Amino acid sequence: MKFSILKENLNSALFIARHITGRNVNLPILNNVMIEAKDGNVKLISTNLEIGIIHSIRGKVEKEGSFTVDSKVMTDYVNLLPNKRIDIEKKDDNLAIECENYKTKINGQSAEEYPPIPIIDKSNYYSAKIEDFKKALTQVVFAVSTSETRLELSGVFFDFNSDKLILAATDSYRLAEKEVSIKNSSKNNQQSIIVPARTLQELIRILSGLKDSDDGGDEDEIKFYISDNQILFTIKSTELISRLIEGQYPDYKQIIPTNTKTSALINRTELIRAVKASSLFSKISINDVNLDIPKGKNQAVVSSTSDQAGESIVNLEASTNGEDNGVVVNYRYLLDGLNNIDGENVRVEIIDNNTPCLLRSEKDKNYLYIIMPIKQ
């Protein structure tokens, strides 16, 4: 294997591919990134057996081949090289790297020992705008469960339905749901899957690293290919493949309130400030704050009290409707929702203090966030 490549291109490829590698004691080769030179392209390939990444970059290939080297050593060394052309060649059991006055040899392992990346049929796919999809992921993935007791809750629910995709996540204490427009090349108009949160966090990282100048035309789309137990995301020259979570996602729709007795339209920034102020006086480990909407006063009251710290009461201007009402919620969950809602104002809807509190954006009708109440 022998090829030449610009440092900038190799650096960006290592940023994408290296992140999922790590210190694996049982299978040390998983600490490596595989470099493959073939058909005039250079590919960097990595896997942790749950997620696989393939990133293609331009390079001048003189001799085809493949080899694996420690991803951290490779990344750290390339970072220190001049911003010039890098010549790379496989020699015996190491990778020879030259860049101007820098020369090194990095020990590695044969690519034949590297776990293969699964291949998924690409005849049918869904696609979405990159920015829309990235935004939707960030608005729901934070609500997944971090517990391993219910694996299906440790992922995000993808519900494909013709030309729309509904993303949902819950840890049973709160729920986030977002609808995104998609294109559908598949004959299968409806299917649902559960994608691990770790996969989507890695995908968000890759999407966030895309250069704005790369966007344009079909290039600003992300495509999804689905098999029985795998999903493949393709973004420009990057492919990310992941296993799916098996199991049945709970019927979360039944907990979304279909009506409301009290609603308030509140400035989102002021509500966040009030919640943060009251959180200083919430009870330790309970994290409780009161959200009250008095009838006919056009205001919302955020308050909390604890024997140790004292109390806080904040009166906010609001456009209210309905009866006198209130709910006690975990301020951390409330702030998570408020920070992911777009627009200047947020609509808070309450039935009573024993049912979920619903937050909606005044601006985005395709996003909702629900918090279970703390029962007194």
mmCIF file of C-alpha atoms in Angstrom, residues 63-369:
data_model
loop_
_atom_site.group_PDB
_atom_site.id
_atom_site.type_symbol
_atom_site.label_atom_id
_atom_site.label_comp_id
_atom_site.label_asym_id
_atom_site.label_seq_id
_atom_site.Cartn_x
_atom_site.Cartn_y
_atom_site.Cartn_z
ATOM 1 C CA LYS A 63 -0.212 0.931 -4.764
ATOM 2 C CA GLU A 64 -3.441 -0.540 -3.415
ATOM 3 C CA GLY A 65 -3.604 -2.265 -0.035
ATOM 4 C CA SER A 66 -4.779 -1.987 3.564
ATOM 5 C CA PHE A 67 -3.315 -1.905 7.067
ATOM 6 C CA THR A 68 -4.355 -1.034 10.642
ATOM 7 C CA VAL A 69 -2.560 1.225 13.131
ATOM 8 C CA ASP A 70 -3.282 2.582 16.595
ATOM 9 C CA SER A 71 -5.822 5.357 16.043
ATOM 10 C CA LYS A 72 -4.600 7.595 18.884
ATOM 11 C CA VAL A 73 -0.941 7.437 17.864
ATOM 12 C CA MET A 74 -1.856 8.079 14.234
ATOM 13 C CA THR A 75 -4.136 11.022 15.079
ATOM 14 C CA ASP A 76 -1.735 12.657 17.522
ATOM 15 C CA TYR A 77 1.203 12.339 15.130
ATOM 16 C CA VAL A 78 -0.636 13.634 12.036
ATOM 17 C CA ASN A 79 -1.838 16.633 14.096
ATOM 18 C CA LEU A 80 1.792 17.680 14.609
ATOM 19 C CA LEU A 81 2.809 17.480 10.944
ATOM 20 C CA PRO A 82 3.166 20.535 8.675
ATOM 21 C CA ASN A 83 0.086 21.400 6.644
ATOM 22 C CA LYS A 84 1.518 19.804 3.504
ATOM 23 C CA ARG A 85 1.317 16.588 1.487
ATOM 24 C CA ILE A 86 1.819 13.366 3.440
ATOM 25 C CA ASP A 87 3.315 10.240 1.839
ATOM 26 C CA ILE A 88 2.231 6.974 3.429
ATOM 27 C CA GLU A 89 3.519 3.490 2.642
ATOM 28 C CA LYS A 90 3.081 0.077 4.254
ATOM 29 C CA LYS A 91 6.454 -1.537 4.908
ATOM 30 C CA ASP A 92 6.408 -4.975 6.538
ATOM 31 C CA ASP A 93 4.542 -4.606 9.860
ATOM 32 C CA ASN A 94 4.549 -0.844 10.072
ATOM 33 C CA LEU A 95 3.295 2.282 8.330
ATOM 34 C CA ALA A 96 5.981 4.646 7.024
ATOM 35 C CA ILE A 97 4.892 8.298 7.055
ATOM 36 C CA GLU A 98 6.799 11.198 5.489
ATOM 37 C CA CYS A 99 5.912 14.891 5.428
ATOM 38 C CA GLU A 100 8.658 17.362 4.533
ATOM 39 C CA ASN A 101 11.334 16.904 7.233
ATOM 40 C CA TYR A 102 9.207 14.537 9.377
ATOM 41 C CA LYS A 103 9.640 10.773 9.044
ATOM 42 C CA THR A 104 8.207 8.037 11.216
ATOM 43 C CA LYS A 105 7.182 4.393 11.315
ATOM 44 C CA ILE A 106 4.064 3.358 13.238
ATOM 45 C CA ASN A 107 3.698 -0.299 14.178
ATOM 46 C CA GLY A 108 0.415 -1.930 13.208
ATOM 47 C CA GLN A 109 -1.471 -5.124 12.448
ATOM 48 C CA SER A 110 -2.714 -6.845 9.339
ATOM 49 C CA ALA A 111 -6.076 -5.666 7.996
ATOM 50 C CA GLU A 112 -7.104 -9.316 7.649
ATOM 51 C CA GLU A 113 -7.476 -9.474 11.442
ATOM 52 C CA TYR A 114 -9.823 -6.459 11.521
ATOM 53 C CA PRO A 115 -13.531 -7.234 12.143
ATOM 54 C CA PRO A 116 -15.533 -6.771 8.914
ATOM 55 C CA ILE A 117 -18.102 -3.962 8.675
ATOM 56 C CA PRO A 118 -21.583 -5.361 7.814
ATOM 57 C CA ILE A 119 -22.906 -4.660 4.328
ATOM 58 C CA ILE A 120 -26.468 -3.348 3.954
ATOM 59 C CA ASP A 121 -28.569 -3.408 0.801
ATOM 60 C CA LYS A 122 -28.829 0.137 -0.613
ATOM 61 C CA SER A 123 -31.727 -0.371 -3.021
ATOM 62 C CA ASN A 124 -34.289 1.316 -0.727
ATOM 63 C CA TYR A 125 -33.721 4.287 1.524
ATOM 64 C CA TYR A 126 -35.197 7.269 3.348
ATOM 65 C CA SER A 127 -33.570 10.703 3.274
ATOM 66 C CA ALA A 128 -33.835 13.990 5.160
ATOM 67 C CA LYS A 129 -32.213 17.404 5.174
ATOM 68 C CA ILE A 130 -29.039 17.259 7.274
ATOM 69 C CA GLU A 131 -29.728 20.389 9.353
ATOM 70 C CA ASP A 132 -33.353 19.418 10.016
ATOM 71 C CA PHE A 133 -32.405 15.898 11.065
ATOM 72 C CA LYS A 134 -29.486 17.008 13.260
ATOM 73 C CA LYS A 135 -31.740 19.508 15.030
ATOM 74 C CA ALA A 136 -34.413 16.853 15.548
ATOM 75 C CA LEU A 137 -31.900 14.394 17.024
ATOM 76 C CA THR A 138 -30.585 16.937 19.532
ATOM 77 C CA GLN A 139 -34.162 17.731 20.582
ATOM 78 C CA VAL A 140 -34.955 14.124 21.577
ATOM 79 C CA VAL A 141 -31.786 12.112 22.294
ATOM 80 C CA PHE A 142 -31.213 13.745 25.707
ATOM 81 C CA ALA A 143 -34.443 12.162 26.996
ATOM 82 C CA VAL A 144 -33.356 8.528 26.541
ATOM 83 C CA SER A 145 -32.876 6.338 29.578
ATOM 84 C CA THR A 146 -29.330 5.791 30.832
ATOM 85 C CA SER A 147 -30.395 2.625 32.663
ATOM 86 C CA GLU A 148 -29.731 -0.790 31.126
ATOM 87 C CA THR A 149 -32.734 -2.384 32.827
ATOM 88 C CA ARG A 150 -35.034 -1.555 29.884
ATOM 89 C CA LEU A 151 -32.870 -1.659 26.773
ATOM 90 C CA GLU A 152 -35.610 -0.367 24.487
ATOM 91 C CA LEU A 153 -35.631 2.933 26.409
ATOM 92 C CA SER A 154 -31.872 3.395 25.888
ATOM 93 C CA GLY A 155 -32.517 4.271 22.246
ATOM 94 C CA VAL A 156 -34.556 6.665 20.143
ATOM 95 C CA PHE A 157 -37.738 5.386 18.511
ATOM 96 C CA PHE A 158 -37.827 5.985 14.728
ATOM 97 C CA ASP A 159 -41.327 5.723 13.252
ATOM 98 C CA PHE A 160 -41.240 5.993 9.446
ATOM 99 C CA ASN A 161 -44.578 6.778 7.874
ATOM 100 C CA SER A 162 -44.606 7.607 4.164
ATOM 101 C CA ASP A 163 -43.116 11.133 3.922
ATOM 102 C CA LYS A 164 -42.621 11.812 7.637
ATOM 103 C CA LEU A 165 -40.426 10.468 10.412
ATOM 104 C CA ILE A 166 -41.366 10.709 14.077
ATOM 105 C CA LEU A 167 -38.521 10.563 16.600
ATOM 106 C CA ALA A 168 -39.349 9.860 20.230
ATOM 107 C CA ALA A 169 -37.344 9.269 23.394
ATOM 108 C CA THR A 170 -38.314 8.711 27.011
ATOM 109 C CA ASP A 171 -36.809 7.552 30.287
ATOM 110 C CA SER A 172 -40.321 7.193 31.793
ATOM 111 C CA TYR A 173 -39.906 10.523 33.659
ATOM 112 C CA ARG A 174 -40.100 12.728 30.585
ATOM 113 C CA LEU A 175 -40.756 12.339 26.869
ATOM 114 C CA ALA A 176 -39.596 14.230 23.781
ATOM 115 C CA GLU A 177 -41.164 13.813 20.335
ATOM 116 C CA LYS A 178 -40.245 15.461 17.033
ATOM 117 C CA GLU A 179 -41.641 15.081 13.522
ATOM 118 C CA VAL A 180 -39.355 15.494 10.483
ATOM 119 C CA SER A 181 -40.153 15.561 6.768
ATOM 120 C CA ILE A 182 -38.410 12.835 4.754
ATOM 121 C CA LYS A 183 -38.212 11.435 1.242
ATOM 122 C CA ASN A 184 -39.041 7.780 0.798
ATOM 123 C CA SER A 185 -37.650 5.622 -2.014
ATOM 124 C CA SER A 186 -38.904 2.475 -0.296
ATOM 125 C CA LYS A 187 -42.071 0.582 -1.127
ATOM 126 C CA ASN A 188 -42.417 0.034 2.597
ATOM 127 C CA ASN A 189 -44.378 3.113 3.677
ATOM 128 C CA GLN A 190 -44.417 2.279 7.360
ATOM 129 C CA GLN A 191 -41.861 0.740 9.694
ATOM 130 C CA SER A 192 -40.428 1.462 13.124
ATOM 131 C CA ILE A 193 -37.057 0.771 14.726
ATOM 132 C CA ILE A 194 -35.078 1.664 17.877
ATOM 133 C CA VAL A 195 -31.626 3.189 17.364
ATOM 134 C CA PRO A 196 -29.122 3.214 20.287
ATOM 135 C CA ALA A 197 -28.514 6.645 21.805
ATOM 136 C CA ARG A 198 -24.730 6.140 21.586
ATOM 137 C CA THR A 199 -25.042 5.725 17.823
ATOM 138 C CA LEU A 200 -27.043 8.934 17.472
ATOM 139 C CA GLN A 201 -24.672 10.898 19.703
ATOM 140 C CA GLU A 202 -21.827 9.799 17.425
ATOM 141 C CA LEU A 203 -23.903 10.772 14.388
ATOM 142 C CA ILE A 204 -24.592 14.242 15.857
ATOM 143 C CA ARG A 205 -20.833 14.663 16.405
ATOM 144 C CA ILE A 206 -20.134 13.815 12.762
ATOM 145 C CA LEU A 207 -22.930 16.065 11.477
ATOM 146 C CA SER A 208 -21.721 18.939 13.654
ATOM 147 C CA GLY A 209 -18.251 18.631 12.116
ATOM 148 C CA LEU A 210 -19.462 19.083 8.553
ATOM 149 C CA LYS A 211 -18.206 22.207 6.820
ATOM 150 C CA ASP A 212 -20.898 24.661 5.725
ATOM 151 C CA SER A 213 -19.168 25.033 2.396
ATOM 152 C CA ASP A 214 -19.802 21.361 1.687
ATOM 153 C CA ASP A 215 -23.551 21.829 1.703
ATOM 154 C CA GLY A 216 -25.602 22.229 -1.437
ATOM 155 C CA GLY A 217 -28.039 20.253 -3.586
ATOM 156 C CA ASP A 218 -28.389 16.572 -2.780
ATOM 157 C CA GLU A 219 -25.209 16.807 -0.729
ATOM 158 C CA ASP A 220 -27.098 18.359 2.178
ATOM 159 C CA GLU A 221 -29.159 15.179 2.650
ATOM 160 C CA ILE A 222 -28.626 12.256 4.989
ATOM 161 C CA LYS A 223 -29.819 8.836 3.867
ATOM 162 C CA PHE A 224 -31.023 5.914 5.997
ATOM 163 C CA TYR A 225 -30.812 2.283 4.855
ATOM 164 C CA ILE A 226 -32.451 -0.289 7.116
ATOM 165 C CA SER A 227 -32.020 -4.068 7.348
ATOM 166 C CA ASP A 228 -33.454 -6.531 9.858
ATOM 167 C CA ASN A 229 -31.080 -5.587 12.679
ATOM 168 C CA GLN A 230 -28.864 -2.807 11.312
ATOM 169 C CA ILE A 231 -29.182 0.791 10.135
ATOM 170 C CA LEU A 232 -26.795 2.602 7.815
ATOM 171 C CA PHE A 233 -26.548 6.401 7.706
ATOM 172 C CA THR A 234 -24.729 7.971 4.749
ATOM 173 C CA ILE A 235 -23.632 11.615 4.831
ATOM 174 C CA LYS A 236 -21.532 12.855 1.924
ATOM 175 C CA SER A 237 -18.398 10.662 2.031
ATOM 176 C CA THR A 238 -19.129 9.139 5.446
ATOM 177 C CA GLU A 239 -21.027 5.971 6.310
ATOM 178 C CA LEU A 240 -22.073 5.048 9.850
ATOM 179 C CA ILE A 241 -23.583 1.628 10.490
ATOM 180 C CA SER A 242 -25.073 0.457 13.768
ATOM 181 C CA ARG A 243 -26.961 -2.412 15.251
ATOM 182 C CA LEU A 244 -30.566 -1.776 16.228
ATOM 183 C CA ILE A 245 -32.097 -2.397 19.648
ATOM 184 C CA GLU A 246 -34.428 -5.348 19.646
ATOM 185 C CA GLY A 247 -37.711 -5.160 21.522
ATOM 186 C CA GLN A 248 -41.020 -3.359 21.516
ATOM 187 C CA TYR A 249 -41.035 0.364 22.201
ATOM 188 C CA PRO A 250 -43.763 1.338 24.701
ATOM 189 C CA ASP A 251 -46.961 2.891 23.371
ATOM 190 C CA TYR A 252 -46.015 6.354 24.570
ATOM 191 C CA LYS A 253 -48.835 8.075 22.680
ATOM 192 C CA GLN A 254 -51.288 7.117 25.401
ATOM 193 C CA ILE A 255 -49.600 9.404 27.964
ATOM 194 C CA ILE A 256 -49.677 12.494 25.721
ATOM 195 C CA PRO A 257 -52.562 14.647 26.992
ATOM 196 C CA THR A 258 -55.249 15.137 24.361
ATOM 197 C CA ASN A 259 -56.857 18.071 26.177
ATOM 198 C CA THR A 260 -55.921 20.664 28.750
ATOM 199 C CA LYS A 261 -57.612 22.584 31.545
ATOM 200 C CA THR A 262 -55.041 25.359 31.850
ATOM 201 C CA SER A 263 -52.480 26.842 29.469
ATOM 202 C CA ALA A 264 -49.984 29.674 29.609
ATOM 203 C CA LEU A 265 -47.831 31.300 26.951
ATOM 204 C CA ILE A 266 -44.602 32.402 28.669
ATOM 205 C CA ASN A 267 -41.392 34.035 27.492
ATOM 206 C CA ARG A 268 -38.965 31.093 27.282
ATOM 207 C CA THR A 269 -35.842 32.981 28.373
ATOM 208 C CA GLU A 270 -37.583 34.446 31.432
ATOM 209 C CA LEU A 271 -39.020 31.053 32.373
ATOM 210 C CA ILE A 272 -35.552 29.463 32.177
ATOM 211 C CA ARG A 273 -34.178 32.219 34.425
ATOM 212 C CA ALA A 274 -37.009 31.755 36.931
ATOM 213 C CA VAL A 275 -36.557 27.978 37.044
ATOM 214 C CA LYS A 276 -32.813 28.336 37.588
ATOM 215 C CA ALA A 277 -33.412 30.819 40.424
ATOM 216 C CA SER A 278 -35.964 28.560 42.112
ATOM 217 C CA SER A 279 -33.784 25.473 41.626
ATOM 218 C CA LEU A 280 -31.353 26.910 44.184
ATOM 219 C CA PHE A 281 -34.034 26.377 46.828
ATOM 220 C CA SER A 282 -35.329 22.983 45.706
ATOM 221 C CA LYS A 283 -35.052 19.967 47.967
ATOM 222 C CA ILE A 284 -31.864 17.982 47.477
ATOM 223 C CA SER A 285 -32.367 14.745 45.491
ATOM 224 C CA ILE A 286 -35.997 15.728 44.709
ATOM 225 C CA ASN A 287 -35.131 18.771 42.541
ATOM 226 C CA ASP A 288 -38.713 20.031 42.834
ATOM 227 C CA VAL A 289 -40.065 23.350 41.624
ATOM 228 C CA ASN A 290 -43.685 24.487 41.603
ATOM 229 C CA LEU A 291 -45.234 25.846 38.432
ATOM 230 C CA ASP A 292 -48.558 27.557 39.162
ATOM 231 C CA ILE A 293 -50.939 29.323 36.801
ATOM 232 C CA PRO A 294 -53.520 31.336 38.769
ATOM 233 C CA LYS A 295 -56.851 31.948 37.049
ATOM 234 C CA GLY A 296 -57.439 35.331 35.434
ATOM 235 C CA LYS A 297 -54.154 36.957 36.483
ATOM 236 C CA ASN A 298 -52.158 36.565 33.258
ATOM 237 C CA GLN A 299 -49.148 35.382 35.141
ATOM 238 C CA ALA A 300 -47.224 32.186 35.939
ATOM 239 C CA VAL A 301 -45.566 31.602 39.298
ATOM 240 C CA VAL A 302 -42.373 29.562 39.647
ATOM 241 C CA SER A 303 -41.477 28.760 43.249
ATOM 242 C CA SER A 304 -39.641 26.382 45.536
ATOM 243 C CA THR A 305 -38.887 26.005 49.213
ATOM 244 C CA SER A 306 -36.620 23.955 51.426
ATOM 245 C CA ASP A 307 -36.031 23.957 55.179
ATOM 246 C CA GLN A 308 -32.291 24.229 54.639
ATOM 247 C CA ALA A 309 -31.934 26.912 51.925
ATOM 248 C CA GLY A 310 -35.091 29.020 52.164
ATOM 249 C CA GLU A 311 -37.570 29.855 49.432
ATOM 250 C CA SER A 312 -37.923 31.507 46.040
ATOM 251 C CA ILE A 313 -40.978 32.952 44.279
ATOM 252 C CA VAL A 314 -40.860 34.399 40.754
ATOM 253 C CA ASN A 315 -43.910 35.962 39.090
ATOM 254 C CA LEU A 316 -43.797 35.958 35.308
ATOM 255 C CA GLU A 317 -45.991 37.717 32.787
ATOM 256 C CA ALA A 318 -47.998 35.185 30.780
ATOM 257 C CA SER A 319 -50.975 34.897 28.488
ATOM 258 C CA THR A 320 -53.140 32.403 30.369
ATOM 259 C CA ASN A 321 -56.299 30.495 29.677
ATOM 260 C CA GLY A 322 -58.401 28.129 31.786
ATOM 261 C CA GLU A 323 -58.809 27.392 35.457
ATOM 262 C CA ASP A 324 -56.563 27.867 38.486
ATOM 263 C CA ASN A 325 -53.923 25.130 38.243
ATOM 264 C CA GLY A 326 -50.400 24.029 39.108
ATOM 265 C CA VAL A 327 -47.908 21.173 38.968
ATOM 266 C CA VAL A 328 -44.664 20.182 40.713
ATOM 267 C CA VAL A 329 -41.873 18.985 38.408
ATOM 268 C CA ASN A 330 -38.176 18.136 38.429
ATOM 269 C CA TYR A 331 -36.407 21.368 37.488
ATOM 270 C CA ARG A 332 -33.642 19.494 35.618
ATOM 271 C CA TYR A 333 -36.178 17.867 33.322
ATOM 272 C CA LEU A 334 -37.984 21.185 32.887
ATOM 273 C CA LEU A 335 -34.778 22.983 31.890
ATOM 274 C CA ASP A 336 -33.865 20.189 29.446
ATOM 275 C CA GLY A 337 -37.144 20.709 27.657
ATOM 276 C CA LEU A 338 -37.008 24.510 27.680
ATOM 277 C CA ASN A 339 -33.448 24.505 26.291
ATOM 278 C CA ASN A 340 -34.537 22.377 23.336
ATOM 279 C CA ILE A 341 -37.635 24.358 22.404
ATOM 280 C CA ASP A 342 -37.295 26.936 19.630
ATOM 281 C CA GLY A 343 -38.889 30.336 19.600
ATOM 282 C CA GLU A 344 -39.344 33.264 21.927
ATOM 283 C CA ASN A 345 -42.357 31.844 23.773
ATOM 284 C CA VAL A 346 -43.249 28.424 25.155
ATOM 285 C CA ARG A 347 -46.745 27.104 25.772
ATOM 286 C CA VAL A 348 -47.262 25.222 29.056
ATOM 287 C CA GLU A 349 -50.356 23.012 29.299
ATOM 288 C CA ILE A 350 -51.628 21.466 32.545
ATOM 289 C CA ILE A 351 -54.586 19.227 33.361
ATOM 290 C CA ASP A 352 -53.887 18.769 37.081
ATOM 291 C CA ASN A 353 -51.032 18.026 39.471
ATOM 292 C CA ASN A 354 -51.258 14.254 38.879
ATOM 293 C CA THR A 355 -50.987 14.202 35.083
ATOM 294 C CA PRO A 356 -48.092 15.013 32.722
ATOM 295 C CA CYS A 357 -47.236 18.652 32.057
ATOM 296 C CA LEU A 358 -46.880 19.405 28.359
ATOM 297 C CA LEU A 359 -44.549 21.972 26.769
ATOM 298 C CA ARG A 360 -44.874 23.134 23.182
ATOM 299 C CA SER A 361 -43.084 25.699 21.092
ATOM 300 C CA GLU A 362 -45.190 28.578 19.841
ATOM 301 C CA LYS A 363 -43.033 28.459 16.723
ATOM 302 C CA ASP A 364 -42.493 24.733 16.053
ATOM 303 C CA LYS A 365 -45.703 22.722 15.931
ATOM 304 C CA ASN A 366 -43.800 19.475 15.269
ATOM 305 C CA TYR A 367 -42.116 19.253 18.688
ATOM 306 C CA LEU A 368 -43.535 18.449 22.091
ATOM 307 C CA TYR A 369 -42.036 17.695 25.487
#
